[in-house]
Amino acid sequence: MATLEIKDLHVEVIDEENQTAKEILKGVNLSMKSGEIHAIMGPNGTGKSTLSQTIMGQSAYHITQGDILLDGESIIELPVDERARRGLFLAMQYPAEIQGVTNAEFLRAAMNARRTTDNQISVMNFLKELDKNLDLLDMSEAMTERYLNEGFSGGEKKRNEILQLLMIKPTFALLDEIDSGLDIDALKVVSKGVNAMRGANFGSLIITHYQRLLNYIVPDVVHIMMDGRIVKTGDASLALRLEKEGYAGLRDALNLDVALVDEN
Ligand code: ADP
Ligand code: MG
């Protein structure tokens, strides 16, 4: 069993305009095990993406206090690629485009990076695995010969993130707004991909603004984040309660003294 623990995490970013540090995460605590699906919900601007980017090790996010442990070992000094090698995966809210690298080349390199040099995946096995997952996600083979994310539509990018997930088979996947901009059919396909990963050796932290996704990927644990902190943790019913009461309603019901940046 693998574990991912976030302990009293405080994170700052530098505000480009006036070059001052701004605290975004103000003491986040969260523990998860492989086999579990956790959801984080919260209003816009509350620090959800900051949390996922910090776990993955993006350099813009400065940890001023706290720690992140993978299987009990601190990873906050490790570069992004080493965290990926150890089993972390981030599907970004806005996936980057990479020129000159085809999707298939990227996938194979990413899969091999998680394997030892004497155990690299063969071309045949790679193609077999690729075919199977393209089928599952209703994607065309042509997508894999295109440069990574270049000219992909919003929906294609999201599907492609899930293709990466199925191919790379991380231990913990951070899925940041994989539902944003998807129509209902694409949402079902993306959910099918994540649900296909479910199992004892896989854990996921699903970040979403809306409850809708959680009808398709039912979480074991739901965390509500407001103003840089997790303010409430519960089971899947918490997401339904949020849907009914809204962020402002829930804040008031919990008697929280926090500002909501965006209450939509
Ligand atoms: P959420 O994902 O919950 O909508 P974010 O984590 O994207 O929230 O953003 C939280 C706050 O941190 C926002 O005020 C945002 O402008 C700021 N922020 C996030 N990333 C950066 C960055 N790289 N540089 C400067 N400010 C940032
Ligand atoms: Mg975000």
Short mmCIF file of N, CA, C and O in Angstrom, two decimals, residues 64-168:
data_model
loop_
_atom_site.label_atom_id
_atom_site.label_comp_id
_atom_site.label_asym_id
_atom_site.label_seq_id
_atom_site.Cartn_x
_atom_site.Cartn_y
_atom_site.Cartn_z
N THR A 64 6.80 27.26 2.34
CA THR A 64 7.41 28.00 3.44
C THR A 64 7.30 27.23 4.76
O THR A 64 7.97 27.55 5.73
N GLN A 65 6.41 26.23 4.78
CA GLN A 65 6.22 25.45 6.00
C GLN A 65 5.51 24.15 5.61
O GLN A 65 4.74 24.13 4.66
N GLY A 66 5.80 23.08 6.37
CA GLY A 66 5.10 21.82 6.13
C GLY A 66 5.87 20.88 5.23
O GLY A 66 7.02 21.17 4.85
N ASP A 67 5.24 19.77 4.88
CA ASP A 67 5.96 18.74 4.13
C ASP A 67 4.99 17.92 3.27
O ASP A 67 3.77 17.94 3.50
N ILE A 68 5.55 17.24 2.28
CA ILE A 68 4.79 16.30 1.46
C ILE A 68 5.55 14.97 1.49
O ILE A 68 6.73 14.93 1.15
N LEU A 69 4.86 13.92 1.94
CA LEU A 69 5.52 12.62 2.07
C LEU A 69 4.89 11.61 1.13
O LEU A 69 3.68 11.47 1.07
N LEU A 70 5.77 10.91 0.40
CA LEU A 70 5.31 9.81 -0.44
C LEU A 70 5.89 8.55 0.20
O LEU A 70 7.11 8.43 0.35
N ASP A 71 5.02 7.65 0.59
CA ASP A 71 5.44 6.44 1.32
C ASP A 71 6.34 6.79 2.49
O ASP A 71 7.36 6.13 2.74
N GLY A 72 5.97 7.85 3.19
CA GLY A 72 6.69 8.23 4.39
C GLY A 72 7.96 9.03 4.17
O GLY A 72 8.61 9.47 5.12
N GLU A 73 8.32 9.25 2.91
CA GLU A 73 9.57 9.97 2.62
C GLU A 73 9.27 11.34 2.03
O GLU A 73 8.44 11.46 1.11
N SER A 74 9.94 12.36 2.53
CA SER A 74 9.71 13.71 2.03
C SER A 74 10.15 13.82 0.56
O SER A 74 11.23 13.36 0.19
N ILE A 75 9.33 14.45 -0.25
CA ILE A 75 9.68 14.57 -1.67
C ILE A 75 9.87 16.03 -2.08
O ILE A 75 10.12 16.32 -3.26
N ILE A 76 9.79 16.97 -1.12
CA ILE A 76 9.74 18.38 -1.53
C ILE A 76 11.06 18.91 -2.11
O ILE A 76 11.06 19.96 -2.73
N GLU A 77 12.13 18.17 -1.93
CA GLU A 77 13.39 18.60 -2.56
C GLU A 77 13.59 17.96 -3.93
O GLU A 77 14.55 18.29 -4.63
N LEU A 78 12.71 17.06 -4.33
CA LEU A 78 12.92 16.32 -5.58
C LEU A 78 12.38 17.08 -6.79
O LEU A 78 11.34 17.72 -6.71
N PRO A 79 13.07 16.99 -7.93
CA PRO A 79 12.56 17.62 -9.15
C PRO A 79 11.33 16.87 -9.68
O PRO A 79 11.07 15.73 -9.30
N VAL A 80 10.61 17.56 -10.57
CA VAL A 80 9.35 17.02 -11.11
C VAL A 80 9.53 15.61 -11.68
O VAL A 80 8.73 14.71 -11.41
N ASP A 81 10.58 15.41 -12.49
CA ASP A 81 10.72 14.11 -13.17
C ASP A 81 10.97 12.97 -12.19
O ASP A 81 10.53 11.85 -12.41
N GLU A 82 11.65 13.28 -11.09
CA GLU A 82 11.89 12.25 -10.09
C GLU A 82 10.58 11.89 -9.36
O GLU A 82 10.32 10.74 -9.03
N ARG A 83 9.75 12.90 -9.13
CA ARG A 83 8.45 12.63 -8.50
C ARG A 83 7.60 11.76 -9.42
O ARG A 83 6.90 10.86 -8.97
N ALA A 84 7.68 12.04 -10.73
CA ALA A 84 6.93 11.23 -11.70
C ALA A 84 7.45 9.79 -11.69
O ALA A 84 6.69 8.83 -11.72
N ARG A 85 8.76 9.65 -11.62
CA ARG A 85 9.37 8.32 -11.61
C ARG A 85 8.91 7.53 -10.39
O ARG A 85 8.76 6.31 -10.43
N ARG A 86 8.68 8.23 -9.30
CA ARG A 86 8.23 7.56 -8.07
C ARG A 86 6.73 7.31 -8.04
O ARG A 86 6.19 6.85 -7.04
N GLY A 87 6.03 7.69 -9.12
CA GLY A 87 4.63 7.29 -9.20
C GLY A 87 3.60 8.39 -9.10
O GLY A 87 2.41 8.12 -9.02
N LEU A 88 4.06 9.67 -9.09
CA LEU A 88 3.09 10.77 -9.10
C LEU A 88 2.78 11.20 -10.52
O LEU A 88 3.66 11.15 -11.40
N PHE A 89 1.58 11.63 -10.74
CA PHE A 89 1.14 12.05 -12.07
C PHE A 89 0.21 13.24 -11.91
O PHE A 89 -0.64 13.26 -11.03
N LEU A 90 0.41 14.25 -12.75
CA LEU A 90 -0.48 15.41 -12.70
C LEU A 90 -1.11 15.66 -14.06
O LEU A 90 -0.41 15.86 -15.05
N ALA A 91 -2.43 15.60 -14.10
CA ALA A 91 -3.16 16.04 -15.29
C ALA A 91 -3.52 17.49 -15.04
O ALA A 91 -4.30 17.80 -14.15
N MET A 92 -2.92 18.39 -15.80
CA MET A 92 -3.05 19.81 -15.51
C MET A 92 -4.35 20.40 -16.03
O MET A 92 -4.91 19.94 -17.01
N GLN A 93 -4.78 21.46 -15.34
CA GLN A 93 -5.99 22.16 -15.77
C GLN A 93 -5.79 22.72 -17.18
O GLN A 93 -6.70 22.68 -18.00
N TYR A 94 -4.58 23.20 -17.47
CA TYR A 94 -4.27 23.71 -18.81
C TYR A 94 -3.03 22.99 -19.35
O TYR A 94 -1.91 23.48 -19.20
N PRO A 95 -3.21 21.82 -19.98
CA PRO A 95 -2.06 21.04 -20.43
C PRO A 95 -1.21 21.81 -21.44
O PRO A 95 -1.74 22.52 -22.29
N ALA A 96 0.10 21.68 -21.31
CA ALA A 96 1.03 22.40 -22.17
C ALA A 96 1.17 21.72 -23.53
O ALA A 96 0.97 20.51 -23.65
N GLU A 97 1.52 22.50 -24.53
CA GLU A 97 1.81 21.94 -25.85
C GLU A 97 3.32 21.74 -25.96
O GLU A 97 4.09 22.54 -25.47
N ILE A 98 3.71 20.62 -26.55
CA ILE A 98 5.14 20.38 -26.75
C ILE A 98 5.39 20.16 -28.23
O ILE A 98 4.86 19.22 -28.82
N GLN A 99 6.19 21.07 -28.80
CA GLN A 99 6.47 20.97 -30.23
C GLN A 99 7.53 19.93 -30.52
O GLN A 99 8.48 19.77 -29.75
N GLY A 100 7.37 19.21 -31.61
CA GLY A 100 8.43 18.31 -32.07
C GLY A 100 8.44 16.96 -31.38
O GLY A 100 9.29 16.13 -31.67
N VAL A 101 7.54 16.74 -30.41
CA VAL A 101 7.45 15.43 -29.77
C VAL A 101 6.05 14.89 -30.03
O VAL A 101 5.06 15.53 -29.68
N THR A 102 5.98 13.73 -30.67
CA THR A 102 4.63 13.19 -30.90
C THR A 102 4.11 12.61 -29.59
O THR A 102 4.87 12.26 -28.68
N ASN A 103 2.81 12.53 -29.57
CA ASN A 103 2.12 11.98 -28.43
C ASN A 103 2.63 10.57 -28.09
O ASN A 103 2.90 10.25 -26.93
N ALA A 104 2.79 9.74 -29.12
CA ALA A 104 3.25 8.36 -28.91
C ALA A 104 4.66 8.34 -28.34
O ALA A 104 4.96 7.59 -27.42
N GLU A 105 5.53 9.19 -28.88
CA GLU A 105 6.91 9.26 -28.38
C GLU A 105 6.93 9.67 -26.91
O GLU A 105 7.65 9.10 -26.09
N PHE A 106 6.10 10.66 -26.60
CA PHE A 106 6.02 11.13 -25.22
C PHE A 106 5.57 10.00 -24.29
O PHE A 106 6.16 9.77 -23.23
N LEU A 107 4.52 9.30 -24.71
CA LEU A 107 3.97 8.23 -23.87
C LEU A 107 5.00 7.15 -23.59
O LEU A 107 5.16 6.69 -22.46
N ARG A 108 5.72 6.75 -24.66
CA ARG A 108 6.69 5.67 -24.48
C ARG A 108 7.83 6.09 -23.57
O ARG A 108 8.27 5.33 -22.70
N ALA A 109 8.28 7.34 -23.76
CA ALA A 109 9.36 7.85 -22.90
C ALA A 109 8.90 7.91 -21.44
O ALA A 109 9.65 7.54 -20.52
N ALA A 110 7.67 8.36 -21.24
CA ALA A 110 7.15 8.48 -19.87
C ALA A 110 6.98 7.11 -19.22
O ALA A 110 7.25 6.93 -18.03
N MET A 111 6.55 6.13 -20.01
CA MET A 111 6.41 4.77 -19.46
C MET A 111 7.77 4.18 -19.12
O MET A 111 7.96 3.59 -18.08
N ASN A 112 8.72 4.38 -20.03
CA ASN A 112 10.06 3.84 -19.79
C ASN A 112 10.77 4.51 -18.62
O ASN A 112 11.58 3.88 -17.95
N ALA A 113 10.45 5.78 -18.40
CA ALA A 113 11.08 6.49 -17.28
C ALA A 113 10.73 5.85 -15.95
O ALA A 113 11.47 5.95 -14.98
N ARG A 114 9.59 5.17 -15.90
CA ARG A 114 9.18 4.51 -14.66
C ARG A 114 9.71 3.09 -14.56
O ARG A 114 9.45 2.37 -13.61
N ARG A 115 10.43 2.65 -15.62
CA ARG A 115 10.96 1.28 -15.61
C ARG A 115 12.49 1.33 -15.53
O ARG A 115 13.10 2.32 -15.91
N THR A 116 13.09 0.25 -15.08
CA THR A 116 14.54 0.20 -15.03
C THR A 116 15.08 0.00 -16.45
O THR A 116 14.34 -0.40 -17.35
N THR A 117 16.35 0.33 -16.65
CA THR A 117 16.93 0.31 -18.01
C THR A 117 16.91 -1.09 -18.63
O THR A 117 16.85 -1.22 -19.85
N ASP A 118 16.94 -2.14 -17.81
CA ASP A 118 16.92 -3.49 -18.38
C ASP A 118 15.49 -4.03 -18.52
O ASP A 118 15.28 -5.20 -18.81
N ASN A 119 14.52 -3.16 -18.32
CA ASN A 119 13.12 -3.60 -18.39
C ASN A 119 12.26 -2.61 -19.18
O ASN A 119 11.12 -2.34 -18.83
N GLN A 120 12.82 -2.06 -20.27
CA GLN A 120 12.09 -1.09 -21.08
C GLN A 120 10.99 -1.79 -21.88
O GLN A 120 11.14 -2.97 -22.24
N ILE A 121 9.93 -1.06 -22.13
CA ILE A 121 8.79 -1.68 -22.82
C ILE A 121 9.12 -1.89 -24.32
O ILE A 121 9.72 -1.02 -24.95
N SER A 122 8.76 -3.05 -24.86
CA SER A 122 9.04 -3.33 -26.27
C SER A 122 8.04 -2.56 -27.13
O SER A 122 6.95 -2.22 -26.68
N VAL A 123 8.42 -2.31 -28.38
CA VAL A 123 7.54 -1.58 -29.28
C VAL A 123 6.21 -2.31 -29.43
O VAL A 123 5.14 -1.70 -29.42
N MET A 124 6.29 -3.64 -29.51
CA MET A 124 5.07 -4.42 -29.70
C MET A 124 4.12 -4.29 -28.51
O MET A 124 2.94 -4.07 -28.67
N ASN A 125 4.68 -4.45 -27.33
CA ASN A 125 3.84 -4.33 -26.13
C ASN A 125 3.28 -2.92 -25.96
O ASN A 125 2.16 -2.74 -25.50
N PHE A 126 4.11 -1.96 -26.33
CA PHE A 126 3.67 -0.57 -26.24
C PHE A 126 2.45 -0.35 -27.15
O PHE A 126 1.44 0.20 -26.74
N LEU A 127 2.57 -0.81 -28.39
CA LEU A 127 1.47 -0.61 -29.35
C LEU A 127 0.20 -1.36 -28.94
O LEU A 127 -0.90 -0.88 -29.13
N LYS A 128 0.40 -2.54 -28.36
CA LYS A 128 -0.74 -3.32 -27.89
C LYS A 128 -1.50 -2.57 -26.79
O LYS A 128 -2.73 -2.46 -26.82
N GLU A 129 -0.72 -2.07 -25.85
CA GLU A 129 -1.29 -1.33 -24.73
C GLU A 129 -1.97 -0.04 -25.23
O GLU A 129 -3.05 0.34 -24.78
N LEU A 130 -1.31 0.61 -26.19
CA LEU A 130 -1.83 1.85 -26.75
C LEU A 130 -3.17 1.61 -27.44
O LEU A 130 -4.15 2.33 -27.22
N ASP A 131 -3.23 0.57 -28.27
CA ASP A 131 -4.46 0.22 -28.99
C ASP A 131 -5.61 -0.02 -28.03
O ASP A 131 -6.72 0.47 -28.22
N LYS A 132 -5.33 -0.79 -26.99
CA LYS A 132 -6.35 -1.13 -26.00
C LYS A 132 -6.92 0.14 -25.36
O LYS A 132 -8.14 0.28 -25.23
N ASN A 133 -6.03 1.06 -25.00
CA ASN A 133 -6.48 2.26 -24.30
C ASN A 133 -7.13 3.28 -25.22
O ASN A 133 -8.05 4.00 -24.82
N LEU A 134 -6.67 3.33 -26.47
CA LEU A 134 -7.32 4.21 -27.45
C LEU A 134 -8.77 3.76 -27.64
O LEU A 134 -9.69 4.56 -27.72
N ASP A 135 -8.93 2.45 -27.71
CA ASP A 135 -10.26 1.85 -27.84
C ASP A 135 -11.17 2.26 -26.68
O ASP A 135 -12.29 2.70 -26.87
N LEU A 136 -10.62 2.08 -25.48
CA LEU A 136 -11.40 2.38 -24.27
C LEU A 136 -11.86 3.84 -24.25
O LEU A 136 -12.95 4.16 -23.79
N LEU A 137 -10.98 4.73 -24.75
CA LEU A 137 -11.28 6.16 -24.69
C LEU A 137 -11.91 6.69 -25.98
O LEU A 137 -12.12 7.90 -26.11
N ASP A 138 -12.17 5.76 -26.91
CA ASP A 138 -12.82 6.20 -28.14
C ASP A 138 -11.98 7.25 -28.86
O ASP A 138 -12.50 8.25 -29.36
N MET A 139 -10.66 7.03 -28.89
CA MET A 139 -9.74 7.98 -29.54
C MET A 139 -9.18 7.35 -30.80
O MET A 139 -9.00 6.13 -30.86
N SER A 140 -8.86 8.19 -31.78
CA SER A 140 -8.30 7.66 -33.03
C SER A 140 -6.78 7.56 -32.91
O SER A 140 -6.13 8.31 -32.18
N GLU A 141 -6.23 6.61 -33.66
CA GLU A 141 -4.79 6.38 -33.63
C GLU A 141 -4.05 7.62 -34.13
O GLU A 141 -2.92 7.88 -33.72
N ALA A 142 -4.69 8.37 -35.02
CA ALA A 142 -4.06 9.57 -35.58
C ALA A 142 -3.64 10.55 -34.48
O ALA A 142 -2.62 11.24 -34.61
N MET A 143 -4.39 10.57 -33.38
CA MET A 143 -4.08 11.47 -32.27
C MET A 143 -2.68 11.22 -31.71
O MET A 143 -2.05 12.13 -31.18
N THR A 144 -2.24 9.98 -31.79
CA THR A 144 -0.95 9.64 -31.16
C THR A 144 0.23 10.05 -32.03
O THR A 144 1.35 10.10 -31.55
N GLU A 145 -0.03 10.32 -33.30
CA GLU A 145 1.07 10.74 -34.19
C GLU A 145 1.20 12.25 -34.27
O GLU A 145 2.10 12.77 -34.89
N ARG A 146 0.27 12.94 -33.61
CA ARG A 146 0.35 14.40 -33.61
C ARG A 146 1.25 14.88 -32.48
O ARG A 146 1.48 14.18 -31.51
N TYR A 147 1.79 16.11 -32.66
CA TYR A 147 2.63 16.66 -31.60
C TYR A 147 1.77 16.90 -30.36
O TYR A 147 0.60 17.27 -30.47
N LEU A 148 2.41 16.69 -29.23
CA LEU A 148 1.70 16.67 -27.95
C LEU A 148 0.87 17.94 -27.70
O LEU A 148 1.44 19.03 -27.57
N ASN A 149 -0.41 17.76 -27.64
CA ASN A 149 -1.38 18.82 -27.32
C ASN A 149 -1.45 19.96 -28.34
O ASN A 149 -2.23 20.88 -28.17
N GLU A 150 -0.60 19.90 -29.40
CA GLU A 150 -0.57 21.00 -30.35
C GLU A 150 -1.84 21.00 -31.20
O GLU A 150 -2.09 20.04 -31.94
N GLY A 151 -2.61 22.04 -31.09
CA GLY A 151 -3.84 22.15 -31.85
C GLY A 151 -4.94 21.20 -31.37
O GLY A 151 -5.96 21.07 -32.03
N PHE A 152 -4.74 20.54 -30.23
CA PHE A 152 -5.80 19.70 -29.67
C PHE A 152 -6.92 20.61 -29.16
O PHE A 152 -6.66 21.66 -28.59
N SER A 153 -8.15 20.19 -29.36
CA SER A 153 -9.26 20.93 -28.75
C SER A 153 -9.22 20.69 -27.24
O SER A 153 -8.53 19.78 -26.77
N GLY A 154 -10.00 21.48 -26.51
CA GLY A 154 -10.05 21.32 -25.06
C GLY A 154 -10.40 19.89 -24.67
O GLY A 154 -9.76 19.29 -23.81
N GLY A 155 -11.40 19.34 -25.34
CA GLY A 155 -11.85 17.98 -25.03
C GLY A 155 -10.79 16.94 -25.38
O GLY A 155 -10.58 15.98 -24.65
N GLU A 156 -10.10 17.15 -26.52
CA GLU A 156 -9.04 16.23 -26.93
C GLU A 156 -7.89 16.23 -25.92
O GLU A 156 -7.33 15.18 -25.60
N LYS A 157 -7.57 17.41 -25.41
CA LYS A 157 -6.50 17.51 -24.39
C LYS A 157 -6.86 16.69 -23.16
O LYS A 157 -6.03 15.98 -22.60
N LYS A 158 -8.10 16.81 -22.72
CA LYS A 158 -8.53 16.10 -21.51
C LYS A 158 -8.51 14.59 -21.73
O LYS A 158 -8.05 13.83 -20.90
N ARG A 159 -9.01 14.15 -22.88
CA ARG A 159 -8.96 12.72 -23.20
C ARG A 159 -7.52 12.23 -23.23
O ARG A 159 -7.20 11.14 -22.78
N ASN A 160 -6.67 13.09 -23.81
CA ASN A 160 -5.28 12.70 -23.93
C ASN A 160 -4.59 12.58 -22.57
O ASN A 160 -3.73 11.73 -22.38
N GLU A 161 -4.98 13.43 -21.63
CA GLU A 161 -4.44 13.32 -20.27
C GLU A 161 -4.82 11.97 -19.66
O GLU A 161 -4.04 11.35 -18.94
N ILE A 162 -6.04 11.52 -19.97
CA ILE A 162 -6.50 10.24 -19.43
C ILE A 162 -5.81 9.08 -20.15
O ILE A 162 -5.51 8.05 -19.54
N LEU A 163 -5.50 9.27 -21.43
CA LEU A 163 -4.71 8.26 -22.15
C LEU A 163 -3.34 8.12 -21.46
O LEU A 163 -2.86 7.01 -21.21
N GLN A 164 -2.73 9.25 -21.14
CA GLN A 164 -1.44 9.22 -20.42
C GLN A 164 -1.57 8.47 -19.10
O GLN A 164 -0.73 7.65 -18.75
N LEU A 165 -2.65 8.75 -18.40
CA LEU A 165 -2.91 8.09 -17.12
C LEU A 165 -2.95 6.58 -17.28
O LEU A 165 -2.31 5.83 -16.54
N LEU A 166 -3.70 6.12 -18.29
CA LEU A 166 -3.87 4.68 -18.50
C LEU A 166 -2.57 4.01 -18.95
O LEU A 166 -2.33 2.85 -18.64
N MET A 167 -1.75 4.75 -19.68
CA MET A 167 -0.50 4.18 -20.18
C MET A 167 0.58 4.18 -19.10
O MET A 167 1.29 3.21 -18.91
N ILE A 168 0.70 5.30 -18.38
CA ILE A 168 1.80 5.46 -17.41
C ILE A 168 1.50 4.72 -16.10
O ILE A 168 2.40 4.28 -15.43
#
